[in-house]
């Protein structure tokens, strides 16, 4: 979904959506519907927003993380990201995006875990560590709330929030990759459906279950679905386009982008017209949006809390331990709480972000993380149609590549497939995600944000 980052815009608030998504087999059916199959919900994602350059290099101030003394002080502080926080955000964005690809690729190439006869230690480890895709969406959403929501809160508190500029930032970030991803995904699905459908992934004619494919791709390759996805109405009025199930989280994130500043306008009350508009927009979202989108809004809000808090509490080592422990407990499904495991993980990641406030230490590999985060959004939006057509072509031409038993031949194929999806996303990003700021400046001029 993946990752977020502030852009080098003049006093802007551009951050990109997160997006990653996945889950172990018993939850993977979520990918295509945007609704929970097991009652626990889906999140993304981008921006989450799922990745670009490091935040402190893009016009976001750094700070030492002392406690704010007022709401306006808190708002000013929420604009500031420490070097350590920036590196941690970059690392989280690309790792989360790659985890999404890892789970989706594994779910296509190998048998579902429940169908394995006697998995050994290596097999168990492989399935465990390639099963964090859904957890990645939680992280994407918290990052999105931290950057997008935190900046919106800060500007609203200072009386400087502008819907015109905000929407220009959001749409330029999202559409820079989304339109290309929709066209590419539909094209690859059409090729796969007509030329590489021997296994039957594209029309559900295969025998047995394929966890990540839960509906016919043929039925959702329509202009109506294309338009709905382009307007962020997937999971609301239409399914995700074709095989690109991960698009679900983009709709979630878009509506969080709308709901939060609308609700913030009711708090800061910058004129009667703004309050009235914010109230109407908030009511519209509460009445129009599906319950699952509203339920997971709180996960996104955890990022806003982290952005405003900035107290460097708890210590970073304790927060890191809690985050790792929570990830393990969630992955092993040892956490059962009424509000959902997403909130437990979101809170743990929020604490990790807060614990790094004001820290100047650069993380190892910071420059590499920045480059990898640079195209994490493209990874999220393009990977699944690429994976789908690749395994379908391999099976059609060679009789191999889908639902294979776990073994070294499959691992080699899996690694090749994974690397191909990441490489394709990087190539696509050079003409899309890398051009986001150019698109934004053109949009600024068109709607007269810059005079």
CSV table of C-alpha atoms in Angstrom, one decimal:
chain,number,residue,atom,x,y,z
A,1,UNK,CA,0.0,0.0,0.0
A,2,UNK,CA,3.5,1.2,0.0
A,3,UNK,CA,4.5,3.8,2.4
A,4,UNK,CA,4.3,7.5,2.9
A,5,UNK,CA,6.7,10.4,2.7
A,6,UNK,CA,6.4,14.2,2.8
A,7,UNK,CA,7.3,15.8,-0.6
A,8,UNK,CA,9.7,18.6,-1.3
A,9,UNK,CA,6.8,21.0,-1.8
A,10,UNK,CA,6.5,24.6,-0.6
A,11,UNK,CA,4.9,24.1,2.8
A,12,UNK,CA,2.9,21.3,1.4
A,13,UNK,CA,1.8,18.1,3.0
A,14,UNK,CA,2.3,15.5,0.3
A,15,UNK,CA,2.6,11.9,1.4
A,16,UNK,CA,2.0,8.9,-0.6
A,17,UNK,CA,-0.3,6.0,0.1
A,18,UNK,CA,0.7,2.9,1.7
A,19,UNK,CA,-0.1,0.0,0.5
A,20,UNK,CA,0.7,-3.6,1.1
A,21,UNK,CA,-1.5,-6.5,1.8
A,22,UNK,CA,-1.6,-10.1,2.5
A,23,UNK,CA,-2.3,-12.8,5.1
A,24,UNK,CA,-1.8,-16.4,5.7
A,25,UNK,CA,-4.0,-18.8,3.8
A,26,UNK,CA,-7.0,-18.7,6.2
A,27,UNK,CA,-7.2,-14.9,5.7
A,28,UNK,CA,-5.9,-14.4,2.2
A,29,UNK,CA,-9.3,-14.4,0.6
A,30,UNK,CA,-9.6,-10.9,1.8
A,31,UNK,CA,-7.4,-9.7,-1.0
A,32,UNK,CA,-10.0,-9.7,-3.7
A,33,UNK,CA,-13.0,-8.5,-1.9
A,34,UNK,CA,-11.9,-5.6,0.3
A,35,UNK,CA,-14.1,-7.1,3.1
A,36,UNK,CA,-13.2,-9.4,5.9
A,37,UNK,CA,-13.8,-13.1,5.2
A,38,UNK,CA,-13.1,-14.0,8.8
A,39,UNK,CA,-14.7,-11.1,10.6
A,40,UNK,CA,-11.4,-9.5,11.5
A,41,UNK,CA,-11.2,-7.0,8.7
A,42,UNK,CA,-8.7,-5.8,6.1
A,43,UNK,CA,-6.7,-2.7,6.1
A,44,UNK,CA,-3.1,-1.8,2.7
A,45,UNK,CA,-2.8,0.5,3.0
A,46,UNK,CA,-1.1,3.9,1.0
A,47,UNK,CA,1.1,4.3,1.0
A,48,UNK,CA,-0.7,3.4,2.4
A,49,UNK,CA,0.2,4.3,1.8
A,50,UNK,CA,2.5,2.5,1.0
A,51,UNK,CA,7.7,5.1,-0.7
A,52,UNK,CA,9.9,8.0,-1.6
A,53,UNK,CA,12.9,9.8,-0.2
A,54,UNK,CA,13.5,10.3,3.5
A,55,UNK,CA,11.1,12.8,5.2
A,56,UNK,CA,13.8,15.1,6.6
A,57,UNK,CA,15.2,15.7,3.2
A,58,UNK,CA,11.9,16.8,1.9
A,59,UNK,CA,11.0,19.9,3.8
A,60,UNK,CA,9.9,18.3,7.1
A,61,UNK,CA,11.6,19.9,10.1
A,62,UNK,CA,13.5,17.9,12.7
A,63,UNK,CA,13.1,18.3,16.4
A,64,UNK,CA,14.2,17.0,19.7
A,65,UNK,CA,10.8,15.7,20.9
A,66,UNK,CA,10.1,17.7,24.0
A,67,UNK,CA,6.5,17.5,25.2
A,68,UNK,CA,4.2,20.1,23.6
A,69,UNK,CA,2.7,22.7,26.0
A,70,UNK,CA,-0.4,23.5,24.0
A,71,UNK,CA,-2.5,22.3,21.0
A,72,UNK,CA,-0.8,24.8,18.7
A,73,UNK,CA,2.7,23.8,20.0
A,74,UNK,CA,1.7,20.2,19.5
A,75,UNK,CA,0.6,21.0,15.9
A,76,UNK,CA,3.9,22.7,15.2
A,77,UNK,CA,5.8,19.8,16.6
A,78,UNK,CA,3.9,17.3,14.5
A,79,UNK,CA,5.6,18.8,11.4
A,80,UNK,CA,8.9,17.6,12.7
A,81,UNK,CA,10.4,14.2,12.0
A,82,UNK,CA,13.8,13.2,13.5
A,83,UNK,CA,16.5,11.6,11.4
A,84,UNK,CA,16.0,8.3,13.2
A,85,UNK,CA,12.2,8.4,12.7
A,86,UNK,CA,12.8,9.2,9.0
A,87,UNK,CA,15.1,6.2,8.5
A,88,UNK,CA,12.7,4.0,10.4
A,89,UNK,CA,9.8,5.1,8.2
A,90,UNK,CA,11.8,4.4,5.1
A,91,UNK,CA,12.8,1.0,6.3
A,92,UNK,CA,9.3,0.2,7.4
A,93,UNK,CA,7.8,1.2,4.0
A,94,UNK,CA,9.9,-0.9,1.7
A,95,UNK,CA,10.1,-3.9,4.0
A,96,UNK,CA,6.3,-3.8,4.4
A,97,UNK,CA,5.8,-3.5,0.6
A,98,UNK,CA,8.1,-6.4,0.0
A,99,UNK,CA,6.4,-8.6,2.6
A,100,UNK,CA,3.1,-8.1,0.7
A,101,UNK,CA,4.8,-9.3,-2.5
A,102,UNK,CA,6.4,-12.2,-0.6
A,103,UNK,CA,3.1,-13.5,0.7
A,104,UNK,CA,1.2,-13.1,-2.6
A,105,UNK,CA,4.0,-14.8,-4.6
A,106,UNK,CA,4.2,-17.7,-2.1
A,107,UNK,CA,0.4,-18.1,-2.1
A,108,UNK,CA,0.4,-18.5,-5.9
A,109,UNK,CA,3.5,-20.6,-6.3
A,110,UNK,CA,3.3,-23.0,-3.4
A,111,UNK,CA,0.6,-25.2,-1.8
A,112,UNK,CA,-1.4,-23.7,1.0
A,113,UNK,CA,0.2,-24.6,4.4
A,114,UNK,CA,-2.8,-26.7,5.4
A,115,UNK,CA,-2.2,-29.0,2.4
A,116,UNK,CA,1.4,-29.8,3.3
A,117,UNK,CA,1.9,-33.4,4.5
A,118,UNK,CA,4.7,-33.1,7.0
A,119,UNK,CA,6.4,-29.7,6.9
A,120,UNK,CA,9.9,-29.5,8.4
A,121,UNK,CA,11.6,-26.7,10.2
A,122,UNK,CA,12.7,-24.9,7.0
A,123,UNK,CA,9.2,-25.2,5.5
A,124,UNK,CA,7.6,-23.8,8.7
A,125,UNK,CA,10.0,-20.9,8.8
A,126,UNK,CA,9.5,-20.0,5.1
A,127,UNK,CA,5.7,-20.0,5.5
A,128,UNK,CA,5.9,-18.1,8.7
A,129,UNK,CA,8.1,-15.3,7.4
A,130,UNK,CA,6.3,-15.0,4.1
A,131,UNK,CA,3.0,-14.5,6.0
A,132,UNK,CA,3.2,-10.9,7.2
A,133,UNK,CA,1.5,-9.2,4.3
A,134,UNK,CA,-1.7,-8.2,6.2
A,135,UNK,CA,0.4,-7.0,9.2
A,136,UNK,CA,2.2,-4.8,6.7
A,137,UNK,CA,-1.0,-3.0,5.9
A,138,UNK,CA,-1.5,-2.0,9.5
A,139,UNK,CA,1.9,-0.5,9.5
A,140,UNK,CA,1.2,1.3,6.2
A,141,UNK,CA,-1.9,2.9,7.7
A,142,UNK,CA,-0.2,4.1,10.8
A,143,UNK,CA,2.6,5.6,8.7
A,144,UNK,CA,-0.1,7.3,6.6
A,145,UNK,CA,-1.8,8.7,9.6
A,146,UNK,CA,1.5,9.9,11.0
A,147,UNK,CA,2.5,11.8,7.9
A,148,UNK,CA,-0.7,12.8,6.2
A,149,UNK,CA,-3.0,13.1,9.2
A,150,UNK,CA,-0.3,14.7,11.4
A,151,UNK,CA,0.4,17.4,8.8
A,152,UNK,CA,-3.3,18.1,8.3
A,153,UNK,CA,-3.8,18.4,12.1
A,154,UNK,CA,-0.8,20.7,12.3
A,155,UNK,CA,-2.0,23.0,9.6
A,156,UNK,CA,-5.6,23.0,10.9
A,157,UNK,CA,-4.4,23.9,14.4
A,158,UNK,CA,-2.4,26.8,12.9
A,159,UNK,CA,-5.3,28.0,10.8
A,160,UNK,CA,-3.4,27.3,7.6
A,161,UNK,CA,-5.1,24.2,6.3
A,162,UNK,CA,-6.3,24.5,2.7
A,163,UNK,CA,-8.6,22.0,1.1
A,164,UNK,CA,-7.5,23.0,-2.3
A,165,UNK,CA,-3.8,22.4,-1.6
A,166,UNK,CA,-4.5,19.3,0.4
A,167,UNK,CA,-6.5,17.6,-2.3
A,168,UNK,CA,-3.9,18.6,-4.9
A,169,UNK,CA,-1.3,16.9,-2.8
A,170,UNK,CA,-3.4,13.8,-2.2
A,171,UNK,CA,-4.6,13.3,-5.8
A,172,UNK,CA,-1.2,14.0,-7.4
A,173,UNK,CA,0.4,11.4,-5.1
A,174,UNK,CA,-2.3,8.8,-5.7
A,175,UNK,CA,-2.9,9.2,-9.4
A,176,UNK,CA,0.8,9.4,-10.3
A,177,UNK,CA,0.8,5.6,-10.1
A,178,UNK,CA,-2.8,4.6,-9.9
A,179,UNK,CA,-3.9,5.3,-13.5
A,180,UNK,CA,-0.8,3.5,-14.9
A,181,UNK,CA,-1.5,0.6,-12.5
A,182,UNK,CA,-5.1,0.3,-13.6
A,183,UNK,CA,-4.2,0.3,-17.3
A,184,UNK,CA,-1.3,-2.1,-16.8
A,185,UNK,CA,-3.2,-4.4,-14.6
A,186,UNK,CA,-6.2,-4.6,-16.9
A,187,UNK,CA,-3.9,-5.2,-19.9
A,188,UNK,CA,-2.0,-8.0,-18.1
A,189,UNK,CA,-5.2,-9.6,-17.0
A,190,UNK,CA,-6.6,-9.5,-20.5
A,191,UNK,CA,-3.4,-11.2,-21.8
A,192,UNK,CA,-3.5,-13.8,-19.1
A,193,UNK,CA,-7.2,-14.5,-19.6
A,194,UNK,CA,-7.0,-15.0,-23.3
A,195,UNK,CA,-3.6,-16.6,-23.7
A,196,UNK,CA,-2.4,-18.1,-20.3
A,197,UNK,CA,-5.5,-19.4,-18.6
A,198,UNK,CA,-4.6,-23.1,-18.7
A,199,UNK,CA,-4.7,-23.4,-14.9
A,200,UNK,CA,-7.9,-21.4,-14.7
A,201,UNK,CA,-6.9,-18.6,-12.3
A,202,UNK,CA,-8.6,-15.9,-14.3
A,203,UNK,CA,-12.1,-17.4,-14.6
A,204,UNK,CA,-12.1,-19.6,-11.5
A,205,UNK,CA,-12.3,-22.8,-13.6
A,206,UNK,CA,-9.4,-24.4,-11.7
A,207,UNK,CA,-9.9,-27.3,-9.3
A,208,UNK,CA,-9.3,-26.7,-5.6
A,209,UNK,CA,-8.8,-23.5,-3.7
A,210,UNK,CA,-6.3,-20.8,-4.6
A,211,UNK,CA,-6.2,-18.6,-1.5
A,212,UNK,CA,-5.5,-15.3,-3.1
A,213,UNK,CA,-7.9,-15.8,-6.0
A,214,UNK,CA,-11.5,-15.8,-4.7
A,215,UNK,CA,-13.5,-14.4,-7.7
A,216,UNK,CA,-13.5,-14.4,-11.5
A,217,UNK,CA,-11.2,-11.8,-12.9
A,218,UNK,CA,-13.2,-11.9,-16.1
A,219,UNK,CA,-16.3,-10.4,-14.3
A,220,UNK,CA,-14.5,-7.4,-13.0
A,221,UNK,CA,-12.6,-6.4,-16.2
A,222,UNK,CA,-15.2,-3.8,-17.1
A,223,UNK,CA,-15.2,0.0,-17.7
A,224,UNK,CA,-17.6,0.5,-14.8
A,225,UNK,CA,-15.1,-1.2,-12.5
A,226,UNK,CA,-12.2,0.7,-14.0
A,227,UNK,CA,-14.0,4.0,-13.3
A,228,UNK,CA,-15.0,3.0,-9.8
A,229,UNK,CA,-11.4,2.1,-8.9
A,230,UNK,CA,-10.3,5.4,-10.4
A,231,UNK,CA,-12.6,7.2,-8.1
A,232,UNK,CA,-11.6,5.1,-5.0
A,233,UNK,CA,-15.0,3.4,-4.8
A,234,UNK,CA,-13.6,-0.2,-4.9
A,235,UNK,CA,-15.0,-2.3,-2.0
A,236,UNK,CA,-17.9,0.3,-1.8
A,237,UNK,CA,-19.6,0.3,-5.2
A,238,UNK,CA,-17.4,-2.2,-7.1
A,239,UNK,CA,-14.7,-4.8,-6.6
A,240,UNK,CA,-11.0,-4.1,-7.2
A,241,UNK,CA,-10.2,-4.1,-10.9
A,242,UNK,CA,-9.4,-7.5,-12.4
A,243,UNK,CA,-6.8,-9.4,-10.4
A,244,UNK,CA,-5.5,-6.4,-8.5
A,245,UNK,CA,-7.1,-7.1,-5.2
A,246,UNK,CA,-4.6,-5.0,-3.2
A,247,UNK,CA,-6.4,-1.9,-4.6
A,248,UNK,CA,-8.9,-2.3,-1.8
A,249,UNK,CA,-6.7,-0.5,0.7
A,250,UNK,CA,-6.3,2.6,-1.6
A,251,UNK,CA,-10.1,3.2,-1.2
A,252,UNK,CA,-9.8,2.9,2.5
A,253,UNK,CA,-6.9,5.3,2.6
A,254,UNK,CA,-8.6,7.9,0.3
A,255,UNK,CA,-11.6,8.1,2.5
A,256,UNK,CA,-9.5,8.5,5.6
A,257,UNK,CA,-7.8,11.4,3.8
A,258,UNK,CA,-11.3,13.0,3.5
A,259,UNK,CA,-12.7,12.1,6.9
A,260,UNK,CA,-9.9,13.3,9.0
A,261,UNK,CA,-9.6,17.0,8.0
A,262,UNK,CA,-13.4,17.2,7.8
A,263,UNK,CA,-13.5,16.1,11.5
A,264,UNK,CA,-10.6,18.3,12.4
A,265,UNK,CA,-12.5,21.3,11.1
A,266,UNK,CA,-15.1,20.7,13.8
A,267,UNK,CA,-12.4,20.9,16.4
A,268,UNK,CA,-10.5,24.0,15.3
A,269,UNK,CA,-13.6,25.8,13.9
A,270,UNK,CA,-12.0,28.1,11.3
A,271,UNK,CA,-15.2,29.9,10.3
A,272,UNK,CA,-18.9,28.9,10.2
A,273,UNK,CA,-18.7,27.8,6.5
A,274,UNK,CA,-15.7,25.5,7.3
A,275,UNK,CA,-17.5,24.0,10.3
A,276,UNK,CA,-20.7,23.4,8.3
A,277,UNK,CA,-18.9,21.9,5.4
A,278,UNK,CA,-16.8,19.7,7.7
A,279,UNK,CA,-20.0,18.5,9.5
A,280,UNK,CA,-21.8,17.6,6.3
A,281,UNK,CA,-18.7,15.8,5.0
A,282,UNK,CA,-18.2,13.9,8.2
A,283,UNK,CA,-21.9,12.8,8.3
A,284,UNK,CA,-21.7,11.8,4.7
A,285,UNK,CA,-18.7,9.5,5.3
A,286,UNK,CA,-20.4,8.0,8.4
A,287,UNK,CA,-23.5,7.2,6.5
A,288,UNK,CA,-22.0,6.3,3.1
A,289,UNK,CA,-18.9,4.3,3.9
A,290,UNK,CA,-19.0,0.6,4.8
A,291,UNK,CA,-18.6,-0.3,8.5
A,292,UNK,CA,-15.2,-2.0,7.9
A,293,UNK,CA,-13.7,1.2,6.5
A,294,UNK,CA,-15.0,3.1,9.5
A,295,UNK,CA,-13.8,0.4,12.0
A,296,UNK,CA,-10.2,0.6,10.7
A,297,UNK,CA,-10.1,4.4,10.7
A,298,UNK,CA,-8.9,4.2,14.3
A,299,UNK,CA,-5.8,2.3,13.2
A,300,UNK,CA,-5.0,5.2,10.8
A,301,UNK,CA,-5.6,7.7,13.7
A,302,UNK,CA,-2.9,6.0,15.8
A,303,UNK,CA,-0.4,7.5,13.3
A,304,UNK,CA,-1.9,11.0,14.0
A,305,UNK,CA,-1.5,10.4,17.7
A,306,UNK,CA,2.2,9.5,17.2
A,307,UNK,CA,2.7,12.6,15.1
A,308,UNK,CA,1.4,14.9,17.8
A,309,UNK,CA,2.8,13.0,20.8
A,310,UNK,CA,6.5,13.2,20.1
A,311,UNK,CA,7.6,12.5,23.7
A,312,UNK,CA,10.3,9.8,23.1
A,313,UNK,CA,8.4,7.5,25.5
A,314,UNK,CA,8.9,4.6,26.0
A,315,UNK,CA,12.6,4.0,25.4
A,316,UNK,CA,13.4,2.9,21.8
A,317,UNK,CA,14.7,-0.5,22.8
A,318,UNK,CA,11.6,-1.3,24.8
A,319,UNK,CA,9.3,-0.1,22.1
A,320,UNK,CA,11.2,-2.2,19.5
A,321,UNK,CA,10.9,-5.3,21.7
A,322,UNK,CA,7.1,-4.7,22.1
A,323,UNK,CA,6.7,-4.2,18.3
A,324,UNK,CA,8.6,-7.5,17.5
A,325,UNK,CA,6.7,-9.4,20.2
A,326,UNK,CA,3.4,-8.1,18.9
A,327,UNK,CA,4.2,-9.0,15.4
A,328,UNK,CA,5.0,-12.6,16.5
A,329,UNK,CA,1.9,-12.8,18.6
A,330,UNK,CA,-0.3,-11.5,15.7
A,331,UNK,CA,1.3,-13.7,13.1
A,332,UNK,CA,0.9,-16.8,15.3
A,333,UNK,CA,-2.7,-15.7,16.0
A,334,UNK,CA,-2.1,-15.6,19.8
A,335,UNK,CA,-3.9,-12.3,20.1
A,336,UNK,CA,-7.6,-12.3,20.4
A,337,UNK,CA,-9.1,-8.9,21.4
A,338,UNK,CA,-12.6,-7.5,20.7
A,339,UNK,CA,-11.4,-4.4,18.8
A,340,UNK,CA,-9.2,-6.5,16.5
A,341,UNK,CA,-5.6,-7.5,16.3
A,342,UNK,CA,-5.0,-4.5,14.0
A,343,UNK,CA,-5.3,-2.1,16.9
A,344,UNK,CA,-2.7,-4.0,19.0
A,345,UNK,CA,-0.2,-4.0,16.2
A,346,UNK,CA,-1.0,-0.4,15.3
A,347,UNK,CA,-0.5,0.7,18.8
A,348,UNK,CA,2.9,-1.1,19.0
A,349,UNK,CA,4.1,0.5,15.8
A,350,UNK,CA,2.9,3.9,17.1
A,351,UNK,CA,5.0,3.5,20.2
A,352,UNK,CA,8.0,2.6,18.1
A,353,UNK,CA,7.6,5.8,16.1
A,354,UNK,CA,7.1,7.9,19.3
A,355,UNK,CA,10.2,6.4,20.9
A,356,UNK,CA,12.4,7.7,18.1
A,357,UNK,CA,11.3,11.3,18.4
A,358,UNK,CA,14.2,13.7,18.4
A,359,UNK,CA,16.8,11.1,17.9
A,360,UNK,CA,19.7,12.0,15.6
A,361,UNK,CA,21.2,8.6,15.1
A,362,UNK,CA,21.1,7.3,11.5
A,363,UNK,CA,20.0,3.7,11.1
A,364,UNK,CA,22.4,1.3,9.2
A,365,UNK,CA,21.6,1.2,5.5
A,366,UNK,CA,19.6,4.5,5.6
A,367,UNK,CA,20.5,5.5,2.1
A,368,UNK,CA,19.6,2.1,0.7
A,369,UNK,CA,16.3,2.2,2.6
A,370,UNK,CA,15.5,5.6,1.1
A,371,UNK,CA,16.1,4.3,-2.4
A,372,UNK,CA,14.0,1.2,-1.9
A,373,UNK,CA,11.2,3.2,-0.2
A,374,UNK,CA,11.3,5.5,-3.3
A,375,UNK,CA,9.2,3.1,-5.3
A,376,UNK,CA,7.3,1.1,-2.6
A,377,UNK,CA,3.9,2.6,-3.7
A,378,UNK,CA,4.6,1.3,-7.2
A,379,UNK,CA,5.5,-2.1,-5.8
A,380,UNK,CA,2.2,-2.3,-4.0
A,381,UNK,CA,-0.1,-1.2,-6.9
A,382,UNK,CA,1.5,-3.2,-9.7
A,383,UNK,CA,2.9,-6.4,-8.2
A,384,UNK,CA,-0.2,-8.7,-8.2
A,385,UNK,CA,-1.2,-8.5,-11.9
A,386,UNK,CA,2.5,-9.1,-12.7
A,387,UNK,CA,2.7,-12.1,-10.4
A,388,UNK,CA,-0.6,-13.5,-11.7
A,389,UNK,CA,0.3,-13.3,-15.4
A,390,UNK,CA,3.8,-14.7,-14.7
A,391,UNK,CA,2.7,-17.8,-12.9
A,392,UNK,CA,-0.1,-18.4,-15.4
A,393,UNK,CA,2.2,-18.1,-18.3
A,394,UNK,CA,4.7,-20.4,-16.7
A,395,UNK,CA,2.0,-23.0,-16.1
A,396,UNK,CA,0.6,-22.7,-19.6
A,397,UNK,CA,4.0,-23.0,-21.3
A,398,UNK,CA,5.8,-25.4,-18.9
A,399,UNK,CA,3.1,-27.0,-16.8
A,400,UNK,CA,4.8,-25.6,-13.6
A,401,UNK,CA,4.4,-22.6,-11.3
A,402,UNK,CA,1.1,-22.7,-9.5
A,403,UNK,CA,0.4,-24.6,-6.2
A,404,UNK,CA,3.6,-26.6,-6.3
A,405,UNK,CA,4.9,-28.6,-3.4
A,406,UNK,CA,7.6,-26.8,-1.4
A,407,UNK,CA,11.1,-27.6,-2.5
A,408,UNK,CA,14.2,-26.1,-4.0
A,409,UNK,CA,12.9,-26.0,-7.5
A,410,UNK,CA,9.9,-24.0,-6.3
A,411,UNK,CA,12.1,-21.7,-4.2
A,412,UNK,CA,14.3,-20.8,-7.3
A,413,UNK,CA,11.1,-20.1,-9.2
A,414,UNK,CA,9.7,-18.1,-6.3
A,415,UNK,CA,12.8,-16.0,-5.9
A,416,UNK,CA,12.9,-15.3,-9.7
A,417,UNK,CA,9.2,-14.3,-9.6
A,418,UNK,CA,9.7,-12.1,-6.6
A,419,UNK,CA,12.7,-10.3,-8.1
A,420,UNK,CA,10.8,-9.8,-11.4
A,421,UNK,CA,7.8,-8.2,-9.7
A,422,UNK,CA,10.1,-5.8,-7.8
A,423,UNK,CA,12.1,-5.0,-10.9
A,424,UNK,CA,9.0,-4.3,-12.9
A,425,UNK,CA,7.6,-2.0,-10.2
A,426,UNK,CA,10.9,-0.1,-10.2
A,427,UNK,CA,10.8,0.4,-14.0
A,428,UNK,CA,7.2,1.5,-13.9
A,429,UNK,CA,8.0,4.0,-11.0
A,430,UNK,CA,10.6,5.8,-13.1
A,431,UNK,CA,7.8,7.2,-15.3
A,432,UNK,CA,5.1,7.5,-12.6
A,433,UNK,CA,6.0,7.7,-9.0
A,434,UNK,CA,9.3,9.5,-9.7
A,435,UNK,CA,7.4,12.2,-11.5
A,436,UNK,CA,5.0,12.9,-8.7
A,437,UNK,CA,6.4,16.3,-7.9
A,438,UNK,CA,6.2,17.4,-11.5
A,439,UNK,CA,2.6,16.4,-11.6
A,440,UNK,CA,1.9,18.2,-8.3
A,441,UNK,CA,3.4,21.5,-9.4
A,442,UNK,CA,1.4,21.4,-12.6
A,443,UNK,CA,-1.7,20.8,-10.6
A,444,UNK,CA,-0.8,23.6,-8.3
A,445,UNK,CA,-0.6,26.0,-11.2
A,446,UNK,CA,-3.8,24.7,-12.8
A,447,UNK,CA,-5.9,25.2,-9.6
A,448,UNK,CA,-3.9,28.4,-8.7
A,449,UNK,CA,-2.4,27.1,-5.5
A,450,UNK,CA,0.8,28.8,-6.7
A,451,UNK,CA,0.5,32.2,-8.2
